[in-house]
Amino acid sequence: MSEILKEYDDSQKKSKKAYSFLVFLKYLGVSFCVVMLGMYVGNIMFGKRSLDVMLGLQHQKERLKNDVEYLKKQNARLLKEYFELKELEPEPTKK
């Protein structure tokens, strides 16, 4: 009977070692995936390309603001000229 128990003990030790090695591999794989995902997301949010895009958009925004101001002034000048010309034209005669 002691031989059977001894054999049973040996088989459990082997299976525990194999089980703990598999668990270690799983944790290692999951940790690697989490680290790689974190690096990917960090690169997307804070990487060089994102900074370049943000700076370009800020420059474009400032340029568009300047264009809007210029066009408003030009529109006001043209409206003034239009209304001055409108007053100088004779009224159409109704028949």
PDB file of N, CA and C in Angstrom:
ATOM      1  N   MET A   1       0.822  -1.186   0.000  1.00  0.00           N
ATOM      2  CA  MET A   1       0.000   0.000   0.000  1.00  0.00           C
ATOM      3  C   MET A   1       0.869   1.254   0.000  1.00  0.00           C
ATOM      4  N   SER A   2       1.987   1.203   0.703  1.00  0.00           N
ATOM      5  CA  SER A   2       2.852   2.371   0.772  1.00  0.00           C
ATOM      6  C   SER A   2       3.463   2.668  -0.597  1.00  0.00           C
ATOM      7  N   GLU A   3       3.650   1.651  -1.415  1.00  0.00           N
ATOM      8  CA  GLU A   3       4.184   1.860  -2.760  1.00  0.00           C
ATOM      9  C   GLU A   3       3.183   2.649  -3.616  1.00  0.00           C
ATOM     10  N   ILE A   4       1.937   2.331  -3.465  1.00  0.00           N
ATOM     11  CA  ILE A   4       0.891   3.028  -4.214  1.00  0.00           C
ATOM     12  C   ILE A   4       0.837   4.492  -3.789  1.00  0.00           C
ATOM     13  N   LEU A   5       0.884   4.728  -2.452  1.00  0.00           N
ATOM     14  CA  LEU A   5       0.867   6.103  -1.954  1.00  0.00           C
ATOM     15  C   LEU A   5       2.095   6.878  -2.427  1.00  0.00           C
ATOM     16  N   LYS A   6       3.227   6.205  -2.424  1.00  0.00           N
ATOM     17  CA  LYS A   6       4.464   6.840  -2.854  1.00  0.00           C
ATOM     18  C   LYS A   6       4.365   7.220  -4.340  1.00  0.00           C
ATOM     19  N   GLU A   7       3.839   6.303  -5.127  1.00  0.00           N
ATOM     20  CA  GLU A   7       3.674   6.545  -6.555  1.00  0.00           C
ATOM     21  C   GLU A   7       2.678   7.687  -6.794  1.00  0.00           C
ATOM     22  N   TYR A   8       1.628   7.712  -5.995  1.00  0.00           N
ATOM     23  CA  TYR A   8       0.614   8.763  -6.096  1.00  0.00           C
ATOM     24  C   TYR A   8       1.223  10.120  -5.733  1.00  0.00           C
ATOM     25  N   ASP A   9       2.036  10.170  -4.689  1.00  0.00           N
ATOM     26  CA  ASP A   9       2.718  11.395  -4.272  1.00  0.00           C
ATOM     27  C   ASP A   9       3.642  11.913  -5.369  1.00  0.00           C
ATOM     28  N   ASP A  10       4.400  11.030  -5.992  1.00  0.00           N
ATOM     29  CA  ASP A  10       5.326  11.426  -7.057  1.00  0.00           C
ATOM     30  C   ASP A  10       4.576  11.994  -8.267  1.00  0.00           C
ATOM     31  N   SER A  11       3.474  11.376  -8.614  1.00  0.00           N
ATOM     32  CA  SER A  11       2.717  11.854  -9.772  1.00  0.00           C
ATOM     33  C   SER A  11       2.096  13.232  -9.493  1.00  0.00           C
ATOM     34  N   GLN A  12       1.681  13.480  -8.250  1.00  0.00           N
ATOM     35  CA  GLN A  12       1.111  14.785  -7.898  1.00  0.00           C
ATOM     36  C   GLN A  12       2.180  15.873  -7.915  1.00  0.00           C
ATOM     37  N   LYS A  13       3.392  15.545  -7.478  1.00  0.00           N
ATOM     38  CA  LYS A  13       4.465  16.526  -7.504  1.00  0.00           C
ATOM     39  C   LYS A  13       4.795  16.915  -8.937  1.00  0.00           C
ATOM     40  N   LYS A  14       4.811  15.945  -9.829  1.00  0.00           N
ATOM     41  CA  LYS A  14       5.098  16.220 -11.231  1.00  0.00           C
ATOM     42  C   LYS A  14       3.994  17.074 -11.843  1.00  0.00           C
ATOM     43  N   SER A  15       2.756  16.749 -11.532  1.00  0.00           N
ATOM     44  CA  SER A  15       1.647  17.509 -12.111  1.00  0.00           C
ATOM     45  C   SER A  15       1.606  18.929 -11.539  1.00  0.00           C
ATOM     46  N   LYS A  16       1.979  19.096 -10.248  1.00  0.00           N
ATOM     47  CA  LYS A  16       2.017  20.434  -9.662  1.00  0.00           C
ATOM     48  C   LYS A  16       3.087  21.284 -10.331  1.00  0.00           C
ATOM     49  N   LYS A  17       4.239  20.677 -10.626  1.00  0.00           N
ATOM     50  CA  LYS A  17       5.308  21.414 -11.290  1.00  0.00           C
ATOM     51  C   LYS A  17       4.871  21.820 -12.694  1.00  0.00           C
ATOM     52  N   ALA A  18       4.257  20.891 -13.408  1.00  0.00           N
ATOM     53  CA  ALA A  18       3.803  21.192 -14.759  1.00  0.00           C
ATOM     54  C   ALA A  18       2.708  22.261 -14.725  1.00  0.00           C
ATOM     55  N   TYR A  19       1.815  22.149 -13.749  1.00  0.00           N
ATOM     56  CA  TYR A  19       0.726  23.109 -13.623  1.00  0.00           C
ATOM     57  C   TYR A  19       1.278  24.499 -13.294  1.00  0.00           C
ATOM     58  N   SER A  20       2.226  24.577 -12.367  1.00  0.00           N
ATOM     59  CA  SER A  20       2.768  25.882 -11.995  1.00  0.00           C
ATOM     60  C   SER A  20       3.547  26.507 -13.161  1.00  0.00           C
ATOM     61  N   PHE A  21       4.208  25.678 -13.968  1.00  0.00           N
ATOM     62  CA  PHE A  21       4.925  26.195 -15.129  1.00  0.00           C
ATOM     63  C   PHE A  21       3.936  26.740 -16.159  1.00  0.00           C
ATOM     64  N   LEU A  22       2.813  26.066 -16.371  1.00  0.00           N
ATOM     65  CA  LEU A  22       1.798  26.551 -17.304  1.00  0.00           C
ATOM     66  C   LEU A  22       1.168  27.862 -16.818  1.00  0.00           C
ATOM     67  N   VAL A  23       0.921  27.944 -15.534  1.00  0.00           N
ATOM     68  CA  VAL A  23       0.364  29.175 -14.967  1.00  0.00           C
ATOM     69  C   VAL A  23       1.354  30.324 -15.150  1.00  0.00           C
ATOM     70  N   PHE A  24       2.642  30.033 -14.906  1.00  0.00           N
ATOM     71  CA  PHE A  24       3.679  31.044 -15.103  1.00  0.00           C
ATOM     72  C   PHE A  24       3.709  31.513 -16.555  1.00  0.00           C
ATOM     73  N   LEU A  25       3.620  30.585 -17.497  1.00  0.00           N
ATOM     74  CA  LEU A  25       3.619  30.948 -18.914  1.00  0.00           C
ATOM     75  C   LEU A  25       2.388  31.795 -19.274  1.00  0.00           C
ATOM     76  N   LYS A  26       1.255  31.452 -18.727  1.00  0.00           N
ATOM     77  CA  LYS A  26       0.043  32.234 -18.987  1.00  0.00           C
ATOM     78  C   LYS A  26       0.193  33.661 -18.460  1.00  0.00           C
ATOM     79  N   TYR A  27       0.662  33.798 -17.222  1.00  0.00           N
ATOM     80  CA  TYR A  27       0.867  35.131 -16.660  1.00  0.00           C
ATOM     81  C   TYR A  27       1.903  35.917 -17.456  1.00  0.00           C
ATOM     82  N   LEU A  28       2.945  35.254 -17.884  1.00  0.00           N
ATOM     83  CA  LEU A  28       3.977  35.905 -18.682  1.00  0.00           C
ATOM     84  C   LEU A  28       3.397  36.383 -20.018  1.00  0.00           C
ATOM     85  N   GLY A  29       2.598  35.550 -20.658  1.00  0.00           N
ATOM     86  CA  GLY A  29       1.974  35.927 -21.927  1.00  0.00           C
ATOM     87  C   GLY A  29       1.004  37.079 -21.768  1.00  0.00           C
ATOM     88  N   VAL A  30       0.177  37.030 -20.740  1.00  0.00           N
ATOM     89  CA  VAL A  30      -0.783  38.109 -20.497  1.00  0.00           C
ATOM     90  C   VAL A  30      -0.042  39.405 -20.167  1.00  0.00           C
ATOM     91  N   SER A  31       0.999  39.315 -19.352  1.00  0.00           N
ATOM     92  CA  SER A  31       1.782  40.506 -19.008  1.00  0.00           C
ATOM     93  C   SER A  31       2.413  41.119 -20.254  1.00  0.00           C
ATOM     94  N   PHE A  32       2.946  40.288 -21.119  1.00  0.00           N
ATOM     95  CA  PHE A  32       3.559  40.771 -22.357  1.00  0.00           C
ATOM     96  C   PHE A  32       2.521  41.486 -23.219  1.00  0.00           C
ATOM     97  N   CYS A  33       1.339  40.884 -23.340  1.00  0.00           N
ATOM     98  CA  CYS A  33       0.273  41.506 -24.140  1.00  0.00           C
ATOM     99  C   CYS A  33      -0.159  42.852 -23.551  1.00  0.00           C
ATOM    100  N   VAL A  34      -0.267  42.945 -22.244  1.00  0.00           N
ATOM    101  CA  VAL A  34      -0.671  44.196 -21.588  1.00  0.00           C
ATOM    102  C   VAL A  34       0.386  45.277 -21.807  1.00  0.00           C
ATOM    103  N   VAL A  35       1.651  44.910 -21.686  1.00  0.00           N
ATOM    104  CA  VAL A  35       2.730  45.877 -21.893  1.00  0.00           C
ATOM    105  C   VAL A  35       2.733  46.362 -23.340  1.00  0.00           C
ATOM    106  N   MET A  36       2.592  45.460 -24.293  1.00  0.00           N
ATOM    107  CA  MET A  36       2.591  45.848 -25.701  1.00  0.00           C
ATOM    108  C   MET A  36       1.381  46.737 -26.025  1.00  0.00           C
ATOM    109  N   LEU A  37       0.219  46.420 -25.492  1.00  0.00           N
ATOM    110  CA  LEU A  37      -0.971  47.238 -25.697  1.00  0.00           C
ATOM    111  C   LEU A  37      -0.777  48.625 -25.097  1.00  0.00           C
ATOM    112  N   GLY A  38      -0.184  48.691 -23.913  1.00  0.00           N
ATOM    113  CA  GLY A  38       0.092  49.978 -23.278  1.00  0.00           C
ATOM    114  C   GLY A  38       1.044  50.822 -24.096  1.00  0.00           C
ATOM    115  N   MET A  39       2.077  50.195 -24.652  1.00  0.00           N
ATOM    116  CA  MET A  39       3.020  50.934 -25.498  1.00  0.00           C
ATOM    117  C   MET A  39       2.341  51.432 -26.762  1.00  0.00           C
ATOM    118  N   TYR A  40       1.480  50.619 -27.332  1.00  0.00           N
ATOM    119  CA  TYR A  40       0.769  51.000 -28.561  1.00  0.00           C
ATOM    120  C   TYR A  40      -0.153  52.190 -28.309  1.00  0.00           C
ATOM    121  N   VAL A  41      -0.934  52.114 -27.248  1.00  0.00           N
ATOM    122  CA  VAL A  41      -1.872  53.194 -26.918  1.00  0.00           C
ATOM    123  C   VAL A  41      -1.095  54.471 -26.557  1.00  0.00           C
ATOM    124  N   GLY A  42      -0.012  54.319 -25.810  1.00  0.00           N
ATOM    125  CA  GLY A  42       0.812  55.478 -25.463  1.00  0.00           C
ATOM    126  C   GLY A  42       1.404  56.138 -26.691  1.00  0.00           C
ATOM    127  N   ASN A  43       1.832  55.337 -27.638  1.00  0.00           N
ATOM    128  CA  ASN A  43       2.395  55.882 -28.869  1.00  0.00           C
ATOM    129  C   ASN A  43       1.330  56.610 -29.684  1.00  0.00           C
ATOM    130  N   ILE A  44       0.134  56.066 -29.714  1.00  0.00           N
ATOM    131  CA  ILE A  44      -0.950  56.717 -30.447  1.00  0.00           C
ATOM    132  C   ILE A  44      -1.292  58.061 -29.809  1.00  0.00           C
ATOM    133  N   MET A  45      -1.380  58.097 -28.492  1.00  0.00           N
ATOM    134  CA  MET A  45      -1.815  59.309 -27.813  1.00  0.00           C
ATOM    135  C   MET A  45      -0.706  60.348 -27.688  1.00  0.00           C
ATOM    136  N   PHE A  46       0.517  59.904 -27.407  1.00  0.00           N
ATOM    137  CA  PHE A  46       1.577  60.843 -27.079  1.00  0.00           C
ATOM    138  C   PHE A  46       2.781  60.748 -28.015  1.00  0.00           C
ATOM    139  N   GLY A  47       2.662  60.022 -29.082  1.00  0.00           N
ATOM    140  CA  GLY A  47       3.785  59.832 -29.989  1.00  0.00           C
ATOM    141  C   GLY A  47       4.078  61.049 -30.835  1.00  0.00           C
ATOM    142  N   LYS A  48       5.142  60.969 -31.606  1.00  0.00           N
ATOM    143  CA  LYS A  48       5.574  62.090 -32.441  1.00  0.00           C
ATOM    144  C   LYS A  48       4.523  62.447 -33.474  1.00  0.00           C
ATOM    145  N   ARG A  49       3.911  61.481 -34.081  1.00  0.00           N
ATOM    146  CA  ARG A  49       2.918  61.760 -35.115  1.00  0.00           C
ATOM    147  C   ARG A  49       1.735  62.530 -34.537  1.00  0.00           C
ATOM    148  N   SER A  50       1.299  62.155 -33.373  1.00  0.00           N
ATOM    149  CA  SER A  50       0.165  62.845 -32.757  1.00  0.00           C
ATOM    150  C   SER A  50       0.524  64.287 -32.432  1.00  0.00           C
ATOM    151  N   LEU A  51       1.734  64.526 -31.981  1.00  0.00           N
ATOM    152  CA  LEU A  51       2.169  65.881 -31.673  1.00  0.00           C
ATOM    153  C   LEU A  51       2.227  66.709 -32.945  1.00  0.00           C
ATOM    154  N   ASP A  52       2.734  66.136 -34.022  1.00  0.00           N
ATOM    155  CA  ASP A  52       2.788  66.848 -35.297  1.00  0.00           C
ATOM    156  C   ASP A  52       1.390  67.220 -35.787  1.00  0.00           C
ATOM    157  N   VAL A  53       0.472  66.306 -35.674  1.00  0.00           N
ATOM    158  CA  VAL A  53      -0.902  66.570 -36.117  1.00  0.00           C
ATOM    159  C   VAL A  53      -1.514  67.685 -35.280  1.00  0.00           C
ATOM    160  N   MET A  54      -1.306  67.635 -33.966  1.00  0.00           N
ATOM    161  CA  MET A  54      -1.873  68.654 -33.087  1.00  0.00           C
ATOM    162  C   MET A  54      -1.301  70.035 -33.422  1.00  0.00           C
ATOM    163  N   LEU A  55       0.009  70.131 -33.614  1.00  0.00           N
ATOM    164  CA  LEU A  55       0.618  71.426 -33.934  1.00  0.00           C
ATOM    165  C   LEU A  55       0.142  71.931 -35.289  1.00  0.00           C
ATOM    166  N   GLY A  56       0.004  71.033 -36.253  1.00  0.00           N
ATOM    167  CA  GLY A  56      -0.510  71.425 -37.564  1.00  0.00           C
ATOM    168  C   GLY A  56      -1.932  71.946 -37.493  1.00  0.00           C
ATOM    169  N   LEU A  57      -2.753  71.292 -36.700  1.00  0.00           N
ATOM    170  CA  LEU A  57      -4.141  71.736 -36.555  1.00  0.00           C
ATOM    171  C   LEU A  57      -4.229  73.084 -35.843  1.00  0.00           C
ATOM    172  N   GLN A  58      -3.363  73.323 -34.877  1.00  0.00           N
ATOM    173  CA  GLN A  58      -3.360  74.621 -34.209  1.00  0.00           C
ATOM    174  C   GLN A  58      -2.963  75.726 -35.188  1.00  0.00           C
ATOM    175  N   HIS A  59      -1.967  75.441 -36.015  1.00  0.00           N
ATOM    176  CA  HIS A  59      -1.547  76.428 -37.021  1.00  0.00           C
ATOM    177  C   HIS A  59      -2.679  76.692 -38.016  1.00  0.00           C
ATOM    178  N   GLN A  60      -3.344  75.639 -38.444  1.00  0.00           N
ATOM    179  CA  GLN A  60      -4.457  75.782 -39.383  1.00  0.00           C
ATOM    180  C   GLN A  60      -5.595  76.577 -38.749  1.00  0.00           C
ATOM    181  N   LYS A  61      -5.851  76.364 -37.475  1.00  0.00           N
ATOM    182  CA  LYS A  61      -6.909  77.086 -36.772  1.00  0.00           C
ATOM    183  C   LYS A  61      -6.602  78.581 -36.730  1.00  0.00           C
ATOM    184  N   GLU A  62      -5.371  78.940 -36.420  1.00  0.00           N
ATOM    185  CA  GLU A  62      -4.986  80.350 -36.387  1.00  0.00           C
ATOM    186  C   GLU A  62      -5.096  80.981 -37.779  1.00  0.00           C
ATOM    187  N   ARG A  63      -4.661  80.252 -38.802  1.00  0.00           N
ATOM    188  CA  ARG A  63      -4.742  80.769 -40.162  1.00  0.00           C
ATOM    189  C   ARG A  63      -6.199  80.982 -40.577  1.00  0.00           C
ATOM    190  N   LEU A  64      -7.071  80.041 -40.206  1.00  0.00           N
ATOM    191  CA  LEU A  64      -8.495  80.180 -40.540  1.00  0.00           C
ATOM    192  C   LEU A  64      -9.131  81.354 -39.804  1.00  0.00           C
ATOM    193  N   LYS A  65      -8.729  81.593 -38.551  1.00  0.00           N
ATOM    194  CA  LYS A  65      -9.246  82.754 -37.819  1.00  0.00           C
ATOM    195  C   LYS A  65      -8.856  84.038 -38.535  1.00  0.00           C
ATOM    196  N   ASN A  66      -7.604  84.103 -38.985  1.00  0.00           N
ATOM    197  CA  ASN A  66      -7.147  85.293 -39.709  1.00  0.00           C
ATOM    198  C   ASN A  66      -7.912  85.452 -41.017  1.00  0.00           C
ATOM    199  N   ASP A  67      -8.156  84.356 -41.714  1.00  0.00           N
ATOM    200  CA  ASP A  67      -8.924  84.410 -42.960  1.00  0.00           C
ATOM    201  C   ASP A  67     -10.346  84.898 -42.713  1.00  0.00           C
ATOM    202  N   VAL A  68     -10.958  84.463 -41.641  1.00  0.00           N
ATOM    203  CA  VAL A  68     -12.329  84.886 -41.314  1.00  0.00           C
ATOM    204  C   VAL A  68     -12.363  86.382 -41.053  1.00  0.00           C
ATOM    205  N   GLU A  69     -11.409  86.883 -40.283  1.00  0.00           N
ATOM    206  CA  GLU A  69     -11.366  88.323 -40.007  1.00  0.00           C
ATOM    207  C   GLU A  69     -11.169  89.114 -41.297  1.00  0.00           C
ATOM    208  N   TYR A  70     -10.264  88.674 -42.154  1.00  0.00           N
ATOM    209  CA  TYR A  70     -10.021  89.359 -43.420  1.00  0.00           C
ATOM    210  C   TYR A  70     -11.285  89.362 -44.281  1.00  0.00           C
ATOM    211  N   LEU A  71     -11.963  88.210 -44.364  1.00  0.00           N
ATOM    212  CA  LEU A  71     -13.168  88.122 -45.184  1.00  0.00           C
ATOM    213  C   LEU A  71     -14.311  88.961 -44.620  1.00  0.00           C
ATOM    214  N   LYS A  72     -14.399  89.077 -43.305  1.00  0.00           N
ATOM    215  CA  LYS A  72     -15.424  89.942 -42.701  1.00  0.00           C
ATOM    216  C   LYS A  72     -15.188  91.397 -43.087  1.00  0.00           C
ATOM    217  N   LYS A  73     -13.929  91.815 -43.008  1.00  0.00           N
ATOM    218  CA  LYS A  73     -13.614  93.195 -43.380  1.00  0.00           C
ATOM    219  C   LYS A  73     -13.889  93.440 -44.855  1.00  0.00           C
ATOM    220  N   GLN A  74     -13.513  92.485 -45.696  1.00  0.00           N
ATOM    221  CA  GLN A  74     -13.739  92.618 -47.132  1.00  0.00           C
ATOM    222  C   GLN A  74     -15.241  92.647 -47.429  1.00  0.00           C
ATOM    223  N   ASN A  75     -16.002  91.820 -46.731  1.00  0.00           N
ATOM    224  CA  ASN A  75     -17.451  91.784 -46.918  1.00  0.00           C
ATOM    225  C   ASN A  75     -18.075  93.123 -46.524  1.00  0.00           C
ATOM    226  N   ALA A  76     -17.638  93.690 -45.409  1.00  0.00           N
ATOM    227  CA  ALA A  76     -18.177  94.979 -44.974  1.00  0.00           C
ATOM    228  C   ALA A  76     -17.861  96.065 -46.006  1.00  0.00           C
ATOM    229  N   ARG A  77     -16.644  96.073 -46.531  1.00  0.00           N
ATOM    230  CA  ARG A  77     -16.263  97.061 -47.534  1.00  0.00           C
ATOM    231  C   ARG A  77     -17.103  96.910 -48.796  1.00  0.00           C
ATOM    232  N   LEU A  78     -17.293  95.667 -49.235  1.00  0.00           N
ATOM    233  CA  LEU A  78     -18.071  95.430 -50.450  1.00  0.00           C
ATOM    234  C   LEU A  78     -19.553  95.760 -50.253  1.00  0.00           C
ATOM    235  N   LEU A  79     -20.075  95.468 -49.064  1.00  0.00           N
ATOM    236  CA  LEU A  79     -21.474  95.835 -48.788  1.00  0.00           C
ATOM    237  C   LEU A  79     -21.650  97.348 -48.811  1.00  0.00           C
ATOM    238  N   LYS A  80     -20.699  98.062 -48.240  1.00  0.00           N
ATOM    239  CA  LYS A  80     -20.763  99.515 -48.244  1.00  0.00           C
ATOM    240  C   LYS A  80     -20.741 100.033 -49.685  1.00  0.00           C
ATOM    241  N   GLU A  81     -19.861  99.498 -50.475  1.00  0.00           N
ATOM    242  CA  GLU A  81     -19.775  99.899 -51.886  1.00  0.00           C
ATOM    243  C   GLU A  81     -21.059  99.553 -52.637  1.00  0.00           C
ATOM    244  N   TYR A  82     -21.618  98.394 -52.358  1.00  0.00           N
ATOM    245  CA  TYR A  82     -22.868  97.964 -52.995  1.00  0.00           C
ATOM    246  C   TYR A  82     -24.002  98.926 -52.681  1.00  0.00           C
ATOM    247  N   PHE A  83     -24.154  99.265 -51.410  1.00  0.00           N
ATOM    248  CA  PHE A  83     -25.249 100.153 -51.025  1.00  0.00           C
ATOM    249  C   PHE A  83     -25.041 101.571 -51.569  1.00  0.00           C
ATOM    250  N   GLU A  84     -23.793 102.005 -51.657  1.00  0.00           N
ATOM    251  CA  GLU A  84     -23.533 103.321 -52.264  1.00  0.00           C
ATOM    252  C   GLU A  84     -23.921 103.308 -53.734  1.00  0.00           C
ATOM    253  N   LEU A  85     -23.584 102.233 -54.428  1.00  0.00           N
ATOM    254  CA  LEU A  85     -23.957 102.137 -55.835  1.00  0.00           C
ATOM    255  C   LEU A  85     -25.464 101.996 -56.000  1.00  0.00           C
ATOM    256  N   LYS A  86     -26.086 101.316 -55.098  1.00  0.00           N
ATOM    257  CA  LYS A  86     -27.537 101.114 -55.165  1.00  0.00           C
ATOM    258  C   LYS A  86     -28.266 102.454 -55.039  1.00  0.00           C
ATOM    259  N   GLU A  87     -27.782 103.328 -54.191  1.00  0.00           N
ATOM    260  CA  GLU A  87     -28.423 104.642 -54.026  1.00  0.00           C
ATOM    261  C   GLU A  87     -28.239 105.505 -55.262  1.00  0.00           C
ATOM    262  N   LEU A  88     -27.144 105.342 -55.967  1.00  0.00           N
ATOM    263  CA  LEU A  88     -26.876 106.169 -57.132  1.00  0.00           C
ATOM    264  C   LEU A  88     -27.669 105.731 -58.355  1.00  0.00           C
ATOM    265  N   GLU A  89     -28.114 104.500 -58.393  1.00  0.00           N
ATOM    266  CA  GLU A  89     -28.871 104.020 -59.548  1.00  0.00           C
ATOM    267  C   GLU A  89     -30.264 104.629 -59.524  1.00  0.00           C
ATOM    268  N   PRO A  90     -30.793 104.968 -60.681  1.00  0.00           N
ATOM    269  CA  PRO A  90     -32.163 105.506 -60.711  1.00  0.00           C
ATOM    270  C   PRO A  90     -33.180 104.407 -60.407  1.00  0.00           C
ATOM    271  N   GLU A  91     -34.284 104.839 -59.848  1.00  0.00           N
ATOM    272  CA  GLU A  91     -35.352 103.887 -59.522  1.00  0.00           C
ATOM    273  C   GLU A  91     -35.966 103.381 -60.813  1.00  0.00           C
ATOM    274  N   PRO A  92     -36.261 102.091 -60.894  1.00  0.00           N
ATOM    275  CA  PRO A  92     -36.924 101.595 -62.103  1.00  0.00           C
ATOM    276  C   PRO A  92     -38.340 102.160 -62.180  1.00  0.00           C
ATOM    277  N   THR A  93     -38.731 102.610 -63.350  1.00  0.00           N
ATOM    278  CA  THR A  93     -40.069 103.185 -63.521  1.00  0.00           C
ATOM    279  C   THR A  93     -41.075 102.069 -63.716  1.00  0.00           C
ATOM    280  N   LYS A  94     -42.185 102.240 -63.087  1.00  0.00           N
ATOM    281  CA  LYS A  94     -43.234 101.237 -63.197  1.00  0.00           C
ATOM    282  C   LYS A  94     -44.211 101.678 -64.278  1.00  0.00           C
ATOM    283  N   LYS A  95     -44.594 100.792 -65.109  1.00  0.00           N
ATOM    284  CA  LYS A  95     -45.529 101.130 -66.190  1.00  0.00           C
ATOM    285  C   LYS A  95     -46.883 100.575 -65.913  1.00  0.00           C
TER     286      LYS A  95
END
